[in-house]
Amino acid sequence: MPAPLVLLDLDGTLVDSAPGITACVAAAYRSVGLPAPDAATLRSFVGPGIWESLRRHGVPEELVPDVVAAYRERYAATGRHDATVFDGIPALLGDLRAAGIRLLVATAKPEAFAVPICGDLGLTPLLDGIFGTSLDESTSKAQVVARALASAPDHDPATTLMVGDREHDVHGAGEHGVGCIGVTWGYAAPGELAAAGALEVVGTADALRAALLARLGADAVV
């Protein structure tokens, strides 16, 4: 029987990356002469891809490439370092692996950033793989999920789950028949995860551990 598989979002699920992302988005807007968005709008940029977010918030199409370039330059230099691991996550990942669960990051963040961030924050040794988008974000969350699943060709859909903090995590996993457990310590609006169809929504790392072990039938770990 193949080992259970959990796909994990990165921003807002494993890592609090909002300070670095929002500061870089605000600076990128100003670099092309646009006023920086308000705090709530900036927060909505955490999770989805930057191209998608800029278009959703009405940045003129002709300015989008310049805003993205400014964002990428600042994020690579400073923003990616302004991130911390959420409380309880390293212990959670260690417990899940001890229970025989395979762990793969599947993020809408470009893989070129996701891999070094996981390394810098000490998460890489606790993971079995890290999958993200291309720098131009031409790959969707669902396509990232597909790549992650393909890396574990023996996975059983009945013992495969996604964990994420935004609706696109739920939808991206759902396109491949994978259910998603939502977490409330990320960046979703109130009710967003339930409305998207999350299997359940949990508020602590301990609650997430219990939910995953129960749903995957894995051995309990104290």
PDB file of C-alpha atoms in Angstrom:
ATOM      1  CA  MET A   1       0.000   0.000   0.000  1.00  0.00           C
ATOM      2  CA  PRO A   2       1.473   3.398  -0.969  1.00  0.00           C
ATOM      3  CA  ALA A   3       2.241   5.882   1.775  1.00  0.00           C
ATOM      4  CA  PRO A   4      -0.317   8.665   2.310  1.00  0.00           C
ATOM      5  CA  LEU A   5       0.506  11.932   0.554  1.00  0.00           C
ATOM      6  CA  VAL A   6      -0.063  15.511   1.719  1.00  0.00           C
ATOM      7  CA  LEU A   7       0.411  18.504  -0.576  1.00  0.00           C
ATOM      8  CA  LEU A   8       1.201  21.708   1.290  1.00  0.00           C
ATOM      9  CA  ASP A   9       0.773  25.295   0.238  1.00  0.00           C
ATOM     10  CA  LEU A  10       3.688  27.539   1.253  1.00  0.00           C
ATOM     11  CA  ASP A  11       2.678  31.193   1.770  1.00  0.00           C
ATOM     12  CA  GLY A  12       0.103  31.454   4.542  1.00  0.00           C
ATOM     13  CA  THR A  13       0.256  27.742   5.351  1.00  0.00           C
ATOM     14  CA  LEU A  14       3.837  26.924   6.278  1.00  0.00           C
ATOM     15  CA  VAL A  15       5.348  30.396   6.139  1.00  0.00           C
ATOM     16  CA  ASP A  16       4.238  33.910   7.106  1.00  0.00           C
ATOM     17  CA  SER A  17       5.532  35.716   4.042  1.00  0.00           C
ATOM     18  CA  ALA A  18       3.104  38.646   4.094  1.00  0.00           C
ATOM     19  CA  PRO A  19       5.558  41.327   5.321  1.00  0.00           C
ATOM     20  CA  GLY A  20       8.004  40.771   2.472  1.00  0.00           C
ATOM     21  CA  ILE A  21       5.381  40.308  -0.239  1.00  0.00           C
ATOM     22  CA  THR A  22       3.224  43.299   0.679  1.00  0.00           C
ATOM     23  CA  ALA A  23       6.190  45.666   0.998  1.00  0.00           C
ATOM     24  CA  CYS A  24       7.455  44.602  -2.423  1.00  0.00           C
ATOM     25  CA  VAL A  25       4.037  44.965  -4.058  1.00  0.00           C
ATOM     26  CA  ALA A  26       3.632  48.478  -2.645  1.00  0.00           C
ATOM     27  CA  ALA A  27       7.087  49.484  -3.891  1.00  0.00           C
ATOM     28  CA  ALA A  28       6.399  47.993  -7.328  1.00  0.00           C
ATOM     29  CA  TYR A  29       3.187  50.013  -7.690  1.00  0.00           C
ATOM     30  CA  ARG A  30       5.012  53.215  -6.783  1.00  0.00           C
ATOM     31  CA  SER A  31       7.823  52.429  -9.238  1.00  0.00           C
ATOM     32  CA  VAL A  32       5.407  52.872 -12.171  1.00  0.00           C
ATOM     33  CA  GLY A  33       3.644  55.895 -10.712  1.00  0.00           C
ATOM     34  CA  LEU A  34       0.643  54.082  -9.240  1.00  0.00           C
ATOM     35  CA  PRO A  35      -0.470  54.661  -5.645  1.00  0.00           C
ATOM     36  CA  ALA A  36       0.206  51.721  -3.363  1.00  0.00           C
ATOM     37  CA  PRO A  37      -2.939  49.720  -2.513  1.00  0.00           C
ATOM     38  CA  ASP A  38      -4.407  49.799   0.975  1.00  0.00           C
ATOM     39  CA  ALA A  39      -3.380  47.206   3.553  1.00  0.00           C
ATOM     40  CA  ALA A  40      -6.311  44.864   2.913  1.00  0.00           C
ATOM     41  CA  THR A  41      -5.667  44.836  -0.832  1.00  0.00           C
ATOM     42  CA  LEU A  42      -1.948  44.259  -0.322  1.00  0.00           C
ATOM     43  CA  ARG A  43      -2.719  41.294   1.920  1.00  0.00           C
ATOM     44  CA  SER A  44      -4.815  39.716  -0.844  1.00  0.00           C
ATOM     45  CA  PHE A  45      -1.649  39.443  -2.955  1.00  0.00           C
ATOM     46  CA  VAL A  46      -0.299  36.765  -0.622  1.00  0.00           C
ATOM     47  CA  GLY A  47      -1.069  33.366  -2.108  1.00  0.00           C
ATOM     48  CA  PRO A  48      -2.150  33.887  -5.733  1.00  0.00           C
ATOM     49  CA  GLY A  49       0.402  34.640  -8.430  1.00  0.00           C
ATOM     50  CA  ILE A  50       1.503  38.259  -8.892  1.00  0.00           C
ATOM     51  CA  TRP A  51       0.315  38.461 -12.519  1.00  0.00           C
ATOM     52  CA  GLU A  52      -3.160  37.243 -11.580  1.00  0.00           C
ATOM     53  CA  SER A  53      -3.377  39.583  -8.593  1.00  0.00           C
ATOM     54  CA  LEU A  54      -2.331  42.692 -10.517  1.00  0.00           C
ATOM     55  CA  ARG A  55      -4.925  42.056 -13.205  1.00  0.00           C
ATOM     56  CA  ARG A  56      -7.613  41.298 -10.628  1.00  0.00           C
ATOM     57  CA  HIS A  57      -6.956  44.646  -8.973  1.00  0.00           C
ATOM     58  CA  GLY A  58      -7.177  46.615 -12.200  1.00  0.00           C
ATOM     59  CA  VAL A  59      -3.568  47.472 -13.003  1.00  0.00           C
ATOM     60  CA  PRO A  60      -3.538  48.572 -16.672  1.00  0.00           C
ATOM     61  CA  GLU A  61      -2.364  45.685 -18.824  1.00  0.00           C
ATOM     62  CA  GLU A  62       0.437  47.714 -20.382  1.00  0.00           C
ATOM     63  CA  LEU A  63       1.898  48.347 -16.908  1.00  0.00           C
ATOM     64  CA  VAL A  64       1.633  44.795 -15.588  1.00  0.00           C
ATOM     65  CA  PRO A  65       5.020  43.561 -16.940  1.00  0.00           C
ATOM     66  CA  ASP A  66       6.826  46.575 -15.458  1.00  0.00           C
ATOM     67  CA  VAL A  67       5.144  46.139 -12.073  1.00  0.00           C
ATOM     68  CA  VAL A  68       6.024  42.435 -12.093  1.00  0.00           C
ATOM     69  CA  ALA A  69       9.650  43.186 -12.990  1.00  0.00           C
ATOM     70  CA  ALA A  70       9.942  45.751 -10.189  1.00  0.00           C
ATOM     71  CA  TYR A  71       8.317  43.359  -7.739  1.00  0.00           C
ATOM     72  CA  ARG A  72      10.574  40.461  -8.722  1.00  0.00           C
ATOM     73  CA  GLU A  73      13.745  42.556  -8.427  1.00  0.00           C
ATOM     74  CA  ARG A  74      12.886  43.794  -4.939  1.00  0.00           C
ATOM     75  CA  TYR A  75      11.535  40.445  -3.764  1.00  0.00           C
ATOM     76  CA  ALA A  76      14.666  38.585  -4.865  1.00  0.00           C
ATOM     77  CA  ALA A  77      16.896  41.120  -3.114  1.00  0.00           C
ATOM     78  CA  THR A  78      15.024  41.647   0.148  1.00  0.00           C
ATOM     79  CA  GLY A  79      11.417  40.460   0.261  1.00  0.00           C
ATOM     80  CA  ARG A  80      11.997  36.725   0.248  1.00  0.00           C
ATOM     81  CA  HIS A  81      14.110  37.053   3.382  1.00  0.00           C
ATOM     82  CA  ASP A  82      11.266  38.744   5.283  1.00  0.00           C
ATOM     83  CA  ALA A  83       9.415  35.534   6.108  1.00  0.00           C
ATOM     84  CA  THR A  84       9.100  33.278   9.137  1.00  0.00           C
ATOM     85  CA  VAL A  85       7.794  29.771   9.737  1.00  0.00           C
ATOM     86  CA  PHE A  86       4.457  29.659  11.539  1.00  0.00           C
ATOM     87  CA  ASP A  87       4.513  28.340  15.101  1.00  0.00           C
ATOM     88  CA  GLY A  88       4.231  24.579  15.353  1.00  0.00           C
ATOM     89  CA  ILE A  89       4.938  23.842  11.690  1.00  0.00           C
ATOM     90  CA  PRO A  90       8.354  22.135  12.014  1.00  0.00           C
ATOM     91  CA  ALA A  91       7.048  19.819  14.742  1.00  0.00           C
ATOM     92  CA  LEU A  92       3.924  19.111  12.687  1.00  0.00           C
ATOM     93  CA  LEU A  93       5.937  18.176   9.604  1.00  0.00           C
ATOM     94  CA  GLY A  94       8.233  15.977  11.663  1.00  0.00           C
ATOM     95  CA  ASP A  95       5.286  14.159  13.214  1.00  0.00           C
ATOM     96  CA  LEU A  96       3.608  13.600   9.853  1.00  0.00           C
ATOM     97  CA  ARG A  97       6.766  12.140   8.355  1.00  0.00           C
ATOM     98  CA  ALA A  98       7.214   9.933  11.423  1.00  0.00           C
ATOM     99  CA  ALA A  99       3.697   8.643  10.750  1.00  0.00           C
ATOM    100  CA  GLY A 100       4.787   7.590   7.256  1.00  0.00           C
ATOM    101  CA  ILE A 101       3.171  10.459   5.340  1.00  0.00           C
ATOM    102  CA  ARG A 102       4.919  11.898   2.285  1.00  0.00           C
ATOM    103  CA  LEU A 103       5.001  15.712   2.197  1.00  0.00           C
ATOM    104  CA  LEU A 104       5.231  17.827  -0.957  1.00  0.00           C
ATOM    105  CA  VAL A 105       5.004  21.603  -1.227  1.00  0.00           C
ATOM    106  CA  ALA A 106       2.696  22.690  -4.068  1.00  0.00           C
ATOM    107  CA  THR A 107       2.688  26.479  -4.258  1.00  0.00           C
ATOM    108  CA  ALA A 108       1.646  29.242  -6.643  1.00  0.00           C
ATOM    109  CA  LYS A 109       4.941  30.948  -5.774  1.00  0.00           C
ATOM    110  CA  PRO A 110       7.600  30.551  -8.471  1.00  0.00           C
ATOM    111  CA  GLU A 111       9.689  27.482  -7.761  1.00  0.00           C
ATOM    112  CA  ALA A 112      12.821  29.609  -8.179  1.00  0.00           C
ATOM    113  CA  PHE A 113      11.817  31.387  -4.953  1.00  0.00           C
ATOM    114  CA  ALA A 114      10.059  28.547  -3.126  1.00  0.00           C
ATOM    115  CA  VAL A 115      13.071  26.225  -3.110  1.00  0.00           C
ATOM    116  CA  PRO A 116      15.571  28.662  -1.528  1.00  0.00           C
ATOM    117  CA  ILE A 117      12.972  29.978   0.934  1.00  0.00           C
ATOM    118  CA  CYS A 118      12.320  26.460   2.215  1.00  0.00           C
ATOM    119  CA  GLY A 119      16.061  25.942   2.452  1.00  0.00           C
ATOM    120  CA  ASP A 120      16.712  29.206   4.283  1.00  0.00           C
ATOM    121  CA  LEU A 121      13.953  28.483   6.808  1.00  0.00           C
ATOM    122  CA  GLY A 122      15.057  24.919   7.512  1.00  0.00           C
ATOM    123  CA  LEU A 123      11.997  23.256   5.989  1.00  0.00           C
ATOM    124  CA  THR A 124      13.667  21.340   3.160  1.00  0.00           C
ATOM    125  CA  PRO A 125      14.851  18.387   5.305  1.00  0.00           C
ATOM    126  CA  LEU A 126      11.243  17.904   6.463  1.00  0.00           C
ATOM    127  CA  LEU A 127       9.848  17.712   2.915  1.00  0.00           C
ATOM    128  CA  ASP A 128       9.929  15.147   0.119  1.00  0.00           C
ATOM    129  CA  GLY A 129       9.725  17.702  -2.687  1.00  0.00           C
ATOM    130  CA  ILE A 130       8.988  21.335  -3.558  1.00  0.00           C
ATOM    131  CA  PHE A 131       6.896  22.308  -6.585  1.00  0.00           C
ATOM    132  CA  GLY A 132       6.000  25.811  -7.750  1.00  0.00           C
ATOM    133  CA  THR A 133       5.146  27.833 -10.819  1.00  0.00           C
ATOM    134  CA  SER A 134       7.407  29.171 -13.533  1.00  0.00           C
ATOM    135  CA  LEU A 135       8.641  32.752 -13.153  1.00  0.00           C
ATOM    136  CA  ASP A 136       6.098  33.942 -15.718  1.00  0.00           C
ATOM    137  CA  GLU A 137       3.405  32.088 -13.736  1.00  0.00           C
ATOM    138  CA  SER A 138       2.066  30.516 -16.917  1.00  0.00           C
ATOM    139  CA  THR A 139       1.417  27.418 -14.818  1.00  0.00           C
ATOM    140  CA  SER A 140      -1.703  27.429 -12.656  1.00  0.00           C
ATOM    141  CA  LYS A 141      -2.086  26.095  -9.126  1.00  0.00           C
ATOM    142  CA  ALA A 142      -3.864  23.066 -10.592  1.00  0.00           C
ATOM    143  CA  GLN A 143      -0.890  22.417 -12.878  1.00  0.00           C
ATOM    144  CA  VAL A 144       1.502  22.640  -9.935  1.00  0.00           C
ATOM    145  CA  VAL A 145      -0.663  20.124  -8.086  1.00  0.00           C
ATOM    146  CA  ALA A 146      -0.535  17.872 -11.160  1.00  0.00           C
ATOM    147  CA  ARG A 147       3.280  17.991 -11.202  1.00  0.00           C
ATOM    148  CA  ALA A 148       3.454  17.182  -7.513  1.00  0.00           C
ATOM    149  CA  LEU A 149       1.082  14.243  -7.909  1.00  0.00           C
ATOM    150  CA  ALA A 150       3.052  12.972 -10.907  1.00  0.00           C
ATOM    151  CA  SER A 151       6.179  12.857  -8.747  1.00  0.00           C
ATOM    152  CA  ALA A 152       4.430  10.238  -6.603  1.00  0.00           C
ATOM    153  CA  PRO A 153       2.908   8.004  -9.295  1.00  0.00           C
ATOM    154  CA  ASP A 154       1.977   5.328  -6.774  1.00  0.00           C
ATOM    155  CA  HIS A 155      -0.148   7.695  -4.655  1.00  0.00           C
ATOM    156  CA  ASP A 156      -3.658   6.618  -3.762  1.00  0.00           C
ATOM    157  CA  PRO A 157      -6.269   9.380  -4.243  1.00  0.00           C
ATOM    158  CA  ALA A 158      -8.091   8.012  -1.202  1.00  0.00           C
ATOM    159  CA  THR A 159      -5.095   8.859   1.003  1.00  0.00           C
ATOM    160  CA  THR A 160      -4.028  12.124  -0.631  1.00  0.00           C
ATOM    161  CA  LEU A 161      -4.892  15.569   0.737  1.00  0.00           C
ATOM    162  CA  MET A 162      -4.034  19.227   0.164  1.00  0.00           C
ATOM    163  CA  VAL A 163      -3.513  21.772   2.949  1.00  0.00           C
ATOM    164  CA  GLY A 164      -3.857  25.467   2.155  1.00  0.00           C
ATOM    165  CA  ASP A 165      -5.053  28.856   3.312  1.00  0.00           C
ATOM    166  CA  ARG A 166      -6.748  30.288   0.204  1.00  0.00           C
ATOM    167  CA  GLU A 167      -9.561  29.313  -2.136  1.00  0.00           C
ATOM    168  CA  HIS A 168      -7.182  28.644  -5.032  1.00  0.00           C
ATOM    169  CA  ASP A 169      -5.607  25.863  -2.946  1.00  0.00           C
ATOM    170  CA  VAL A 170      -9.011  24.205  -2.596  1.00  0.00           C
ATOM    171  CA  HIS A 171      -9.877  24.661  -6.265  1.00  0.00           C
ATOM    172  CA  GLY A 172      -6.459  23.648  -7.607  1.00  0.00           C
ATOM    173  CA  ALA A 173      -6.492  20.411  -5.641  1.00  0.00           C
ATOM    174  CA  GLY A 174     -10.138  19.785  -6.440  1.00  0.00           C
ATOM    175  CA  GLU A 175      -9.418  19.756 -10.171  1.00  0.00           C
ATOM    176  CA  HIS A 176      -7.510  16.534  -9.517  1.00  0.00           C
ATOM    177  CA  GLY A 177     -10.004  14.994  -7.132  1.00  0.00           C
ATOM    178  CA  VAL A 178      -7.946  15.889  -4.064  1.00  0.00           C
ATOM    179  CA  GLY A 179      -9.719  17.257  -1.001  1.00  0.00           C
ATOM    180  CA  CYS A 180      -8.296  20.230   0.878  1.00  0.00           C
ATOM    181  CA  ILE A 181      -8.110  21.051   4.575  1.00  0.00           C
ATOM    182  CA  GLY A 182      -8.065  24.804   5.106  1.00  0.00           C
ATOM    183  CA  VAL A 183      -6.063  26.647   7.760  1.00  0.00           C
ATOM    184  CA  THR A 184      -7.148  29.917   9.337  1.00  0.00           C
ATOM    185  CA  TRP A 185      -3.730  31.330  10.255  1.00  0.00           C
ATOM    186  CA  GLY A 186      -3.100  32.394   6.665  1.00  0.00           C
ATOM    187  CA  TYR A 187      -4.608  35.093   4.489  1.00  0.00           C
ATOM    188  CA  ALA A 188      -8.117  33.967   3.536  1.00  0.00           C
ATOM    189  CA  ALA A 189     -11.076  36.278   3.999  1.00  0.00           C
ATOM    190  CA  PRO A 190     -13.641  35.105   6.569  1.00  0.00           C
ATOM    191  CA  GLY A 191     -15.650  32.224   5.122  1.00  0.00           C
ATOM    192  CA  GLU A 192     -13.486  31.966   1.988  1.00  0.00           C
ATOM    193  CA  LEU A 193     -12.257  28.421   2.583  1.00  0.00           C
ATOM    194  CA  ALA A 194     -15.624  26.961   3.530  1.00  0.00           C
ATOM    195  CA  ALA A 195     -17.264  28.632   0.534  1.00  0.00           C
ATOM    196  CA  ALA A 196     -14.593  27.165  -1.740  1.00  0.00           C
ATOM    197  CA  GLY A 197     -15.427  23.666  -0.520  1.00  0.00           C
ATOM    198  CA  ALA A 198     -12.684  22.846   1.979  1.00  0.00           C
ATOM    199  CA  LEU A 199     -13.246  19.501   3.688  1.00  0.00           C
ATOM    200  CA  GLU A 200     -12.784  21.227   7.028  1.00  0.00           C
ATOM    201  CA  VAL A 201     -11.083  24.329   8.365  1.00  0.00           C
ATOM    202  CA  VAL A 202      -8.702  24.219  11.334  1.00  0.00           C
ATOM    203  CA  GLY A 203      -7.119  26.941  13.421  1.00  0.00           C
ATOM    204  CA  THR A 204      -3.982  25.418  14.954  1.00  0.00           C
ATOM    205  CA  ALA A 205      -1.119  23.152  13.968  1.00  0.00           C
ATOM    206  CA  ASP A 206      -2.304  20.626  16.559  1.00  0.00           C
ATOM    207  CA  ALA A 207      -5.787  20.580  15.035  1.00  0.00           C
ATOM    208  CA  LEU A 208      -4.288  20.137  11.572  1.00  0.00           C
ATOM    209  CA  ARG A 209      -2.176  17.217  12.798  1.00  0.00           C
ATOM    210  CA  ALA A 210      -5.247  15.527  14.257  1.00  0.00           C
ATOM    211  CA  ALA A 211      -7.326  16.118  11.121  1.00  0.00           C
ATOM    212  CA  LEU A 212      -4.678  14.735   8.780  1.00  0.00           C
ATOM    213  CA  LEU A 213      -3.924  11.663  10.876  1.00  0.00           C
ATOM    214  CA  ALA A 214      -7.633  10.908  11.225  1.00  0.00           C
ATOM    215  CA  ARG A 215      -8.444  11.329   7.531  1.00  0.00           C
ATOM    216  CA  LEU A 216      -5.375   9.491   6.248  1.00  0.00           C
ATOM    217  CA  GLY A 217      -5.569   6.614   8.692  1.00  0.00           C
ATOM    218  CA  ALA A 218      -1.940   7.144   9.627  1.00  0.00           C
ATOM    219  CA  ASP A 219      -0.386   5.901  12.847  1.00  0.00           C
ATOM    220  CA  ALA A 220      -0.878   8.360  15.685  1.00  0.00           C
ATOM    221  CA  VAL A 221       2.239  10.196  16.813  1.00  0.00           C
ATOM    222  CA  VAL A 222       2.495  11.766  20.250  1.00  0.00           C
TER     223      VAL A 222
END
